[in-house]
Coordinates of C-alpha atoms in Angstrom, one line a residue:
X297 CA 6.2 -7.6 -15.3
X298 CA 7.7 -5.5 -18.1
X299 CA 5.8 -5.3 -21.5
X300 CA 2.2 -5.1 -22.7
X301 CA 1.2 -8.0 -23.7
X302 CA -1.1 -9.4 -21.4
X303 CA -0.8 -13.3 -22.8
X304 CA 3.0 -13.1 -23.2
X305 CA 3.4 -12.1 -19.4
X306 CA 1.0 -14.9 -18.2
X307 CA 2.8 -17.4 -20.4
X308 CA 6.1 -16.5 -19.0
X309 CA 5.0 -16.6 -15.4
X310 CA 3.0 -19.8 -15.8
X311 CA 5.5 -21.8 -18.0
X312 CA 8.3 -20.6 -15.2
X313 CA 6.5 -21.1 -12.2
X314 CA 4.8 -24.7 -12.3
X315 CA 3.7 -24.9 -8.8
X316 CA 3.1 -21.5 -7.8
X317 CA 1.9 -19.4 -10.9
X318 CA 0.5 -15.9 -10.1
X319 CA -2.0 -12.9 -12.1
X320 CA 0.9 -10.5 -13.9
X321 CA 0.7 -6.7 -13.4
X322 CA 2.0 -4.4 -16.7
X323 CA 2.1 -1.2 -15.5
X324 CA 4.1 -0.2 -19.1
X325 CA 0.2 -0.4 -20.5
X326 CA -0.5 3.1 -18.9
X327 CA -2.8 4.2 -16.1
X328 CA -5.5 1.9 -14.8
X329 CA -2.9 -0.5 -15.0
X330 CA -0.2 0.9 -12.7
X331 CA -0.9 -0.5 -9.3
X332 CA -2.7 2.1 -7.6
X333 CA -5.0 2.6 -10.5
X334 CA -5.6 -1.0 -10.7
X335 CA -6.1 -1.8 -7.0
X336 CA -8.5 1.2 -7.2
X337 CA -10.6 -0.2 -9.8
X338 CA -11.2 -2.9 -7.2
X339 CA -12.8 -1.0 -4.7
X340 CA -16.4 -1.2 -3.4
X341 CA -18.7 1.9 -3.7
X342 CA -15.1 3.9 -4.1
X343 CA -14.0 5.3 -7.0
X344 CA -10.3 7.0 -8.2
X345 CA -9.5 9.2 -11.4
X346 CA -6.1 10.5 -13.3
X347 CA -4.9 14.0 -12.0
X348 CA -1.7 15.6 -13.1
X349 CA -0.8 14.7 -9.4
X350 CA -1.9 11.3 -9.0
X351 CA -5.0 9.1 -8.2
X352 CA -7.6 11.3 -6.5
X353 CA -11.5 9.8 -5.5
X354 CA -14.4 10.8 -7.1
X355 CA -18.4 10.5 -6.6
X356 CA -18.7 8.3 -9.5
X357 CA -17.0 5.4 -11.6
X358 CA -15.2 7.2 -14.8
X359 CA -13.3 6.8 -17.6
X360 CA -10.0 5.7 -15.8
X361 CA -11.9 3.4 -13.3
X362 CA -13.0 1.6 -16.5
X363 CA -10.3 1.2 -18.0
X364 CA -8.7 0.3 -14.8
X365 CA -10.6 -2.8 -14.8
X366 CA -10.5 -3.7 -18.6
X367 CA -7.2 -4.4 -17.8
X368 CA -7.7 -6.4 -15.7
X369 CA -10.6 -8.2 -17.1
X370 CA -7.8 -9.0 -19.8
X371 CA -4.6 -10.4 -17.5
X372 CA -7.8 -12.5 -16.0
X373 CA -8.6 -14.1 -19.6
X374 CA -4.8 -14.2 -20.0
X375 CA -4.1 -16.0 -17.0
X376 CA -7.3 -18.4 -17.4
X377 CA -6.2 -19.5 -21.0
X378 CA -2.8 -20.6 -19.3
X379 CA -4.2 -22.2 -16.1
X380 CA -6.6 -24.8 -18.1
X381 CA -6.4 -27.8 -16.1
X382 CA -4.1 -26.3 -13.0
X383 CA -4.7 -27.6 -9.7
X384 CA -2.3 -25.5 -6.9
X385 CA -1.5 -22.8 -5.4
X386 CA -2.0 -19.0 -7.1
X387 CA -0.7 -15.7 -6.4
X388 CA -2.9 -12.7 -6.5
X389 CA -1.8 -9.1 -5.6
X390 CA -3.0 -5.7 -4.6
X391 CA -2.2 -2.7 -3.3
X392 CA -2.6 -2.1 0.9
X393 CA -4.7 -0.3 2.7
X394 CA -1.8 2.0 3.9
X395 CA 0.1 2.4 0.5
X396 CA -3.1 3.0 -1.0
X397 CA -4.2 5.6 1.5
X398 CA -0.6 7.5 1.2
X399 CA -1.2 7.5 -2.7
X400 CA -5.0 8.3 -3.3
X401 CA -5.6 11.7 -2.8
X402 CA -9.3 13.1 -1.1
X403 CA -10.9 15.9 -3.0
X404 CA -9.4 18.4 -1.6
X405 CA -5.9 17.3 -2.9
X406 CA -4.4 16.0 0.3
X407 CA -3.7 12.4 1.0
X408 CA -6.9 9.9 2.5
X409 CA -3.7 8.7 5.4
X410 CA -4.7 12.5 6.8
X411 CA -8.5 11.4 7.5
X412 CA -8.7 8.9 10.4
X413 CA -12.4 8.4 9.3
X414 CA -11.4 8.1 5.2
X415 CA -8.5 5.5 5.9
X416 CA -11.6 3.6 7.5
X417 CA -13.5 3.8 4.7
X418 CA -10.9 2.6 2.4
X419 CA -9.5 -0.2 4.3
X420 CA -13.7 -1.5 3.9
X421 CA -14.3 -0.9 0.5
X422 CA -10.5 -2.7 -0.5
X423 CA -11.9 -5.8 2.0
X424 CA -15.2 -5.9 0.0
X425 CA -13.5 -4.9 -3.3
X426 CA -11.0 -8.1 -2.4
X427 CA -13.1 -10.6 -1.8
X428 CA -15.0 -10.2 -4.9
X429 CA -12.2 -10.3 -7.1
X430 CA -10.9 -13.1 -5.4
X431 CA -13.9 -15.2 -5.9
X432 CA -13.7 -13.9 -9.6
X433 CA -10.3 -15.3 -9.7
X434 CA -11.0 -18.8 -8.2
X435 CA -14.6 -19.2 -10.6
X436 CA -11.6 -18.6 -13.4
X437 CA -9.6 -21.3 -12.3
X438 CA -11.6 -23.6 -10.3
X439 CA -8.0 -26.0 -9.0
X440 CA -6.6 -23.1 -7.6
X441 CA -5.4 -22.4 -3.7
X442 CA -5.6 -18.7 -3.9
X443 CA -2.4 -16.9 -2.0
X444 CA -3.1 -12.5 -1.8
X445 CA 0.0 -10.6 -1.6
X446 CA -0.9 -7.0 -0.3
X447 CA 1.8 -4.8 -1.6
X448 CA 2.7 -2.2 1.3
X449 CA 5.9 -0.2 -0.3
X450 CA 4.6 2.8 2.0
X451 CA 3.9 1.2 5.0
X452 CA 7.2 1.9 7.0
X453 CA 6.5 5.7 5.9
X454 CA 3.3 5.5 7.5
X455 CA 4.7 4.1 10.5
X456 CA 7.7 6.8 10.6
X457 CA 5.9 10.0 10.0
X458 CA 7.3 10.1 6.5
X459 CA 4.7 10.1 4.1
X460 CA 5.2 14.0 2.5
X461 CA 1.4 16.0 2.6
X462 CA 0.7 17.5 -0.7
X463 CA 2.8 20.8 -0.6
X464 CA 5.8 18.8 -0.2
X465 CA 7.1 21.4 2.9
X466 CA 5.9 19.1 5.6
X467 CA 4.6 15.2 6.1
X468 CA 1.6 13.4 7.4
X469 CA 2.0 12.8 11.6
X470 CA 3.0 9.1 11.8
X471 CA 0.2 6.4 12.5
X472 CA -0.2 4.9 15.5
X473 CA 0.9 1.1 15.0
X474 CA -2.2 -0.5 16.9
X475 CA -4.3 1.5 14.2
X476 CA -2.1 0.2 11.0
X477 CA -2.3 -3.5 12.7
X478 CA -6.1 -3.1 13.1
X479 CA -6.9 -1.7 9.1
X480 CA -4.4 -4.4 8.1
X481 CA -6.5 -7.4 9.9
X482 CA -9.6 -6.3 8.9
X483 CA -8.5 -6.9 5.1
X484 CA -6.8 -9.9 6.3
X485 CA -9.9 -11.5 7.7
X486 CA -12.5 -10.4 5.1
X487 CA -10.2 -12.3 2.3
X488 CA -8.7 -15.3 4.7
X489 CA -12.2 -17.3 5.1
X490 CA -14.6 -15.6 2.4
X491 CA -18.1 -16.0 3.4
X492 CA -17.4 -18.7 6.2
X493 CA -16.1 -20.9 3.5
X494 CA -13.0 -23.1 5.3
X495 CA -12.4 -24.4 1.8
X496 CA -12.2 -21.2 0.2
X497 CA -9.4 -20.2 3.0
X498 CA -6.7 -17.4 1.3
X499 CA -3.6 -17.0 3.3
X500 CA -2.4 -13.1 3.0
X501 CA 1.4 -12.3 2.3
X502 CA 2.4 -8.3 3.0
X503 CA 4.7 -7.1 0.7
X504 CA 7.4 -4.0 2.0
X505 CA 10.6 -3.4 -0.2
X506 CA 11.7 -1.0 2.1
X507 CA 13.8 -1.1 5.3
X508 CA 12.5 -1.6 8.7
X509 CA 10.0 -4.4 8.0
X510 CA 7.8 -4.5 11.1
X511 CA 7.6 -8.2 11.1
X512 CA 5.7 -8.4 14.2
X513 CA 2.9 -6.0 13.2
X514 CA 2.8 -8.3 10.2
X515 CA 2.4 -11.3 12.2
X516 CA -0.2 -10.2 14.7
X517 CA -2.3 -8.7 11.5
X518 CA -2.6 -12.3 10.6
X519 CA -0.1 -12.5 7.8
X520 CA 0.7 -15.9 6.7
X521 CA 3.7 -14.6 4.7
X522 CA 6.1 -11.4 4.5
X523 CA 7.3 -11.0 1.5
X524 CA 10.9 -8.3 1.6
X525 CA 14.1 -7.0 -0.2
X526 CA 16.7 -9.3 1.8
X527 CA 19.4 -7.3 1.2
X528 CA 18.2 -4.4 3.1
X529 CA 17.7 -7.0 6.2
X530 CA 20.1 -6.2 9.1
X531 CA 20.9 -8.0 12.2
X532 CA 19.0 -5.9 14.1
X533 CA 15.9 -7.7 12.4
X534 CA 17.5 -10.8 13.7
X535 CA 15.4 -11.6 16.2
X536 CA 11.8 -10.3 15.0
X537 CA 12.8 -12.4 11.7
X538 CA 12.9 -15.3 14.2
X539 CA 10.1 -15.0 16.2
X540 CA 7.9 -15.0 12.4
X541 CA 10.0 -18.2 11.6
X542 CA 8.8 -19.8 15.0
X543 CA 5.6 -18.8 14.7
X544 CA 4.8 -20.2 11.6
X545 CA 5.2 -16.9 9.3
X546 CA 6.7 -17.9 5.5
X547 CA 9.2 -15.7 4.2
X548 CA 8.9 -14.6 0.8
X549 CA 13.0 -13.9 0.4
X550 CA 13.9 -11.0 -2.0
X551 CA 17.5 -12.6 -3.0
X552 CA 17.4 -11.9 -7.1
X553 CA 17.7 -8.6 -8.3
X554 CA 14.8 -6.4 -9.8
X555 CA 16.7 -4.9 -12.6
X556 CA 20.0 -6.4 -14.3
X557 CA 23.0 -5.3 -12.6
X558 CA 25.7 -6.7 -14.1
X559 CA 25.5 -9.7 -16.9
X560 CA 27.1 -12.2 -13.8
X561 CA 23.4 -11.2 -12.1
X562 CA 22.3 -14.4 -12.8
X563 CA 24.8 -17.0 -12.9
X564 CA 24.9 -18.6 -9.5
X565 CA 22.1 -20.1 -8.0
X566 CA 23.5 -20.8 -4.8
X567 CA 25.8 -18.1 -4.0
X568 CA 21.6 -16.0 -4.8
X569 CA 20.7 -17.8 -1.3
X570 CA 23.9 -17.9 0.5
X571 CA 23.0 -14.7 2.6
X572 CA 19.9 -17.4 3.6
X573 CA 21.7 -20.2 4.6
X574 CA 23.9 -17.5 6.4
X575 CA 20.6 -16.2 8.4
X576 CA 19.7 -19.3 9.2
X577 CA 23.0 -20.6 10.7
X578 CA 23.0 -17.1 12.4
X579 CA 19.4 -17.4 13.9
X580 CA 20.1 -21.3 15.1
X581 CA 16.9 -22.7 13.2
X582 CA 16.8 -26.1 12.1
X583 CA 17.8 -26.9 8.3
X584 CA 14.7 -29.0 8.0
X585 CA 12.7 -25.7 8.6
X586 CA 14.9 -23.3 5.9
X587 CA 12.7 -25.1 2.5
X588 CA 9.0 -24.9 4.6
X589 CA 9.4 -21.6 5.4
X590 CA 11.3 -19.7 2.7
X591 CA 9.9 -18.7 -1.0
X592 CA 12.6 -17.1 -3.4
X593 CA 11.3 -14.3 -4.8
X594 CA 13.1 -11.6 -6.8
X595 CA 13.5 -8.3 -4.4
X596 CA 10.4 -6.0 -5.9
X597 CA 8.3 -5.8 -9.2
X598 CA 10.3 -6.8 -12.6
X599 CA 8.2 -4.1 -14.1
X600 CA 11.5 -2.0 -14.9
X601 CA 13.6 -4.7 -15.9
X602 CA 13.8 -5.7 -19.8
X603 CA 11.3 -8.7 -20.9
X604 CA 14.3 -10.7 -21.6
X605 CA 16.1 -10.0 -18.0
X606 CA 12.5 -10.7 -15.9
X607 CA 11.9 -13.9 -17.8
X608 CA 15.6 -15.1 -17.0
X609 CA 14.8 -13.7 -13.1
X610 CA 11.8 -16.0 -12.2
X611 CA 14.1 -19.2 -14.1
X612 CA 16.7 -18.0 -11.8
X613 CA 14.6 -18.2 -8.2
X614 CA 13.4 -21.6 -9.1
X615 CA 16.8 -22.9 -9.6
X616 CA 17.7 -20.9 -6.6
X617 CA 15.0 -22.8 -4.8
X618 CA 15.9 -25.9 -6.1
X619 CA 19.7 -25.1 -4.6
X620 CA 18.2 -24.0 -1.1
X621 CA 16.2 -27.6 -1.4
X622 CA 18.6 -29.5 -2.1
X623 CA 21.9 -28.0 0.2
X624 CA 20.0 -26.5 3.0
X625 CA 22.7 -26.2 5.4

């Protein structure tokens, strides 16, 4: 969300979003509260500080990784003085093992994706780091069905090869797939039944605003969601899109834009989902299935948008919703 107050974000998002509410992230406050930085903060027995060329890990917990999680410790107060009484579902998110390893640098300067052994590490101490903050989060607001979004704007880099090394002359070899399915399931099962608790069960969405999706990766992770920029869908995601559908997999739609476009952005709720209804004709699935399976989200973070526009956004995906609800076909 754009802005810096911590209690006007988490009233806009709660008084918006009756049913499925979620923790704001205000990057505009500064570092610690931009995503790495704040996903960082999380991390078990791992710590990050503020270079001039990004987030690099250190031996010990510093100034930034404080501040990191004051933060934090404020959008939680924010978000519990909003939630008093609220009994539902809640969104979390954080950063991904794979985005975070393309962005947090090792000592020497270079990227942790180009240490086998370090993206390990990482993908541990985010599991541990998760888990604790989830159970923060749910002693916070007791009623709440926790729902984690990993945000993974990197991961098809990753996958490609594409992910530029330090210099900037060459980039980091691509990942092999089994190993980016394999760090993404370990974070997936150390948050989805927290200390053998089945009734503190957290369903994970992975979050990619960039093209080529890997659906099926996401699936077999154990993703209960996939959250995705739907204009940058094509048909050739056609039938990995249904396979997810089949199997179960929701599909957090990006239809509403990020940032304003034009001032007509906003003024159609329908025609927002028509490229949905479209996909679903297209794909043969039943009508019935289009309002279980599908969450209108806008396409990325609101964090560039004005205050004004990004409040008007999330009114505009519920009354999208409401429009996919009520005319599915």
């Amino acid at each position: 969300m754009p802005g810096t107050d911590a209690r006007e974000a988490a009233k806009a998002v709660t008084g918006t979003f009756e049913r499925f509410p979620y923790l704001p992230e205000l990057p505009a406050r500064g570092p610690g509260a931009d995503m790495i930085g704040r996903t960082a903060g999380l991390l078990v027995e791992l710590y990050a500080r503020l270079e001039p060329s990004g987030w690099r890990v250190g031996d010990a917990p510093g100034r930034d990784t404080r501040r990191a999680r004051s933060w934090l410790g404020e959008d939680l107060d924010a978000l519990e003085e909003f939630t008093q009484g609220y009994s539902g579902a809640l969104k979390v998110s954080a950063v991904g093992p794979w985005t975070l390893a393309a962005s947090l640098e090792r000592r020497g300067g270079e990227a942790m994706l180009g240490d086998a052994g370090a993206c390990r590490y990482l993908a541990g101490s985010l599991a541990e780091g998760l888990r604790a903050h989830l159970a923060e989060v749910r002693r916070r607001v007791p009623g709440a069905r926790v729902v984690l979004q990993l945000d993974e704007p990197s991961l098809t880099a990753v996958l490609l090869g594409r992910v530029p090394t330090a210099s900037g002359y060459r980039t980091h070899p691509a990942v092999d797939r089994g190993v980016v399915e394999g760090a993404l399931r370990q974070v997936v099962e150390a948050v989805r039944e927290p200390a053998g608790d089945p009734d503190g069960r957290v369903p994970v969405v992975v979050h990619s605003c960039a093209p080529g999706v890997p659906f099926a990766l996401l699936r077999r992770a154990g993703a209960a969601g996939v959250s995705f920029d739907f204009s940058l869908l094509t048909e050739r995601d056609d039938e990995a899109v249904g396979e997810a559908v089949e199997a179960g997999t929701a599909l957090f739609a990006g239809v509403v834009p990020a940032v304003e476009p034009d001032s007509s952005a906003l003024s159609d709720p329908a025609g927002s989902v028509m490229g949905v209804r479209t996909l679903w004709r297209r794909l043969g699935l039943s009508p019935e299935l289009l309002t279980r399976s599908v969450v209108v989200t806008p396409a990325c973070g609101l964090a560039g948008a004005s205050p004004a526009y990004a409040r008007a956004a999330l009114a505009h995906c519920v009354r999208a919703a409401r429009s996919l609800a009520n005319d599915p076909e």
